[in-house]
Amino acid sequence: MDTIEVSNLNRQFLFRKSHVGLSKAKVARDAVLRFRPHVSITSYHANVKNQEFNVDFFKQFNVVLNGLDNLDARRHVNRLCLAADVPLVESGTTGFLGQVTVHVKGRTECYECQPKPAPKTYPVCTITSTPSKFVHCIVWAKDLLFAKLFGDKNQENDLNVRSSDSASSSNHAEDIFELYKDETIEQYGRRVFDHVFGYNIEVALSNDDTWKNRNKPRPIYSRDILPDEPTKQNGNSDKNCATDDQSSISAMTSLGMKNPQEIWSLMENSRIFIEAIKLFFTKREKDVGNLTFDKDDQLAVEFVTAAANIRAESFGIPMHSLFESKGIAGNIVHAVATTNAIIAGLIVIEAIKVLQNEANNYRMTYCLEHPSRKMLLMPVEPFEPNKSCYVCSETPLSLEINTHKAKLRDFVEKIVKAKLGMNFPLIMHGSALLYEVGDDLDEDMVANYAANLEKVLSEFPSPVVSGTILSVEDLQQELSCSINIKHRDEFDEEKEPDGMVLSGWHQTSLEKGDSSKTLGNGESTSTPSAMEADKNEDSDIVASGRKRKLDKAPSSAVDISSSANEANSLKKLEELDDDDDDDLVMLDDGDSAMNKKKRLQ
C-alpha cells in the first residue's frame, strides 16, 4: 500500500521523479509492461494483511516472492504460504549486504523458525534522566519533546513528570508547553528552551545520588546563548513564505545555513531550535497538535537535531550533524542500488528453481560487502525446519505471567498480537471460548468478549492459573498454537516491562563435547554487538549463526568446513522494527580485529 517518495528514487530502476506520490505497485506494473507488454500483471494498492488476501488467494500461486519492509507483514505472509503450501522466496538488502532465502513447507525452515530480535528500546529513566549516548538524546527529542510540542496535546509523556516536580513554583506548572495569549512565538520558544534545558536539568541535579558515579549535566538557559533581541532571519525566508510544500519549510533556509553535514555550534543549535518552533506555529499552524515525527519532514528533522544536540551538550555527549542525526532518528542507512539489482536477480534464480522443482539446488545466498575467498556471493544450503518452531512445527509455548494481576487484555495485546503477530485471534481454555474477533459476531457476543478483556486471568469461571494450557488460533492465517501458563509473582520493570515472559521456540545449544552437531538456529559462535538505534520497522536482513554447507565452487577445490565457518562469522545480523527500507543494523564479523559497528542499509 506504499506510495513513492523521493528517497525511494536512488535505490531502484522503475520509479521516476514524476511518480512521487503514486502507488508503488501500480507504477511498477506500468514500468514492466513498457518493456514486457505481453506479461499479465495485476497490481493491488492495498495492505497485504487485508482479509481479501487470504489462504485461498495465496493458493492460486506457484511461488511467492517477498519484498516486504517490516517484520509483521513478513510473518503474516510466511504463515499464509505455509497454510496454502506455496513456496516463499524471502529477500532483503542493507547497503552492500543482501540475502535471498527459500522457504518450503516441510522441507526447509520457515521464516519464523529463527526468533527475530526485538526492536532496541531504552529504559525510560535513561532517556529522561541519564543519557550517555547521542541516540538517547535523539529518542528524547523525537519521542518526548517533539511529540509534546507538536503532537497530541492531551497525551501524557515523561516531560509532564518533570514539569510537576516543583509544585511550589508557579512558573513551572504543567501547562508549560501551552502558548500564552499575550506571548510571542519567540518568547514561547525561549520559555520552552529554558524549561527543558535549564530548569529540568537543575531539578535532576537536586538528586545527588544520581550523580555519584556519573558526570553531572549543566543547565543551559537561552539568555546565556542567544542575544536578547529576536532571532534574525538572514537566509531565504521568502522561500518559506512562498511555498505551499510543507515539507520544504526549513529553519536552516531561514537562517542561511546550508551544509547539513556541518556540526552546528551550541548557538546555532539554539537558533535552529527557536526558529523551528516559530515556523511550526506560523507556517504550519494547522499541523501543530497532530504531528508525529517523519524523517522526510525537513523542519521536524531540524528541530529534533537541534534539541538533541543541546541536550547532548548539557550532558557532555558529542554533538552530531543534521545528516547524522537524521540517520539516527529515521534509522536511515543509505541504499546501494546495485545490491538491490543483484538480490532481485537472485530472487528470480531461486524462483526458477522452485518452478522447475529443483529442490536439491535451492540456495540461501548472501551478498557480502567484502570478498570472502574471492566471492562476493555466498550460497549455502537451506536449513531443515526447526522442530521447536511454534509456527511450522506447532511446538507449545510457555508464558510466565502474574495470573492474579494480569488481565486477558494484557495477554491479547502484548502476547497474542504483539509477540505472536495474530490479527484475528480466538482464545480457548479447554472447551471454554474466552475471546474471539470477527465480522460475523452479534452484538451480545462482542460485548461479552469485550467484558472478558477486563477480567483478571485467575478470575474466569475456568481460572487461568499456573499449569493452564491456552489454545490460540488465527483463522485468517490458519495458525494455531498452545501456550502453557506459568504463574510468576514479580517481574523486573526495566528488563521485563510487559510483566510477562514468552518462551519456548528458542533453540537448544550444542551438547557439550559433540562437535559434529550444528549450532541451533539463531545461535552463533560470536556474540552480536548491542544495537545503537531506537527502532520501529524492520531491517531487511537476518542471518543465522548456524554452520551451513557451502555450494561447491566449480573452478577450484574449496575447504567446505572452513568456508562455512567463515560464512557463519560474517553473517550474524540482527533485525529491527522499522519503516520502508531505512534501517540500522549491527554486524559482528567474529574477528576481534575487525569487530566494528557498521551502519547498513
Coordinates of N, CA and C in Angstrom, one line a residue, residues 61 274 484:
F61 N -1.1 -19.3 -6.5 CA 0.2 -19.1 -7.0 C 1.1 -20.3 -6.9
I274 N 14.8 27.6 18.2 CA 13.8 28.6 18.3 C 13.1 28.9 16.9
N484 N 1.5 -22.7 27.4 CA 1.5 -23.2 28.8 C 1.7 -22.1 29.8

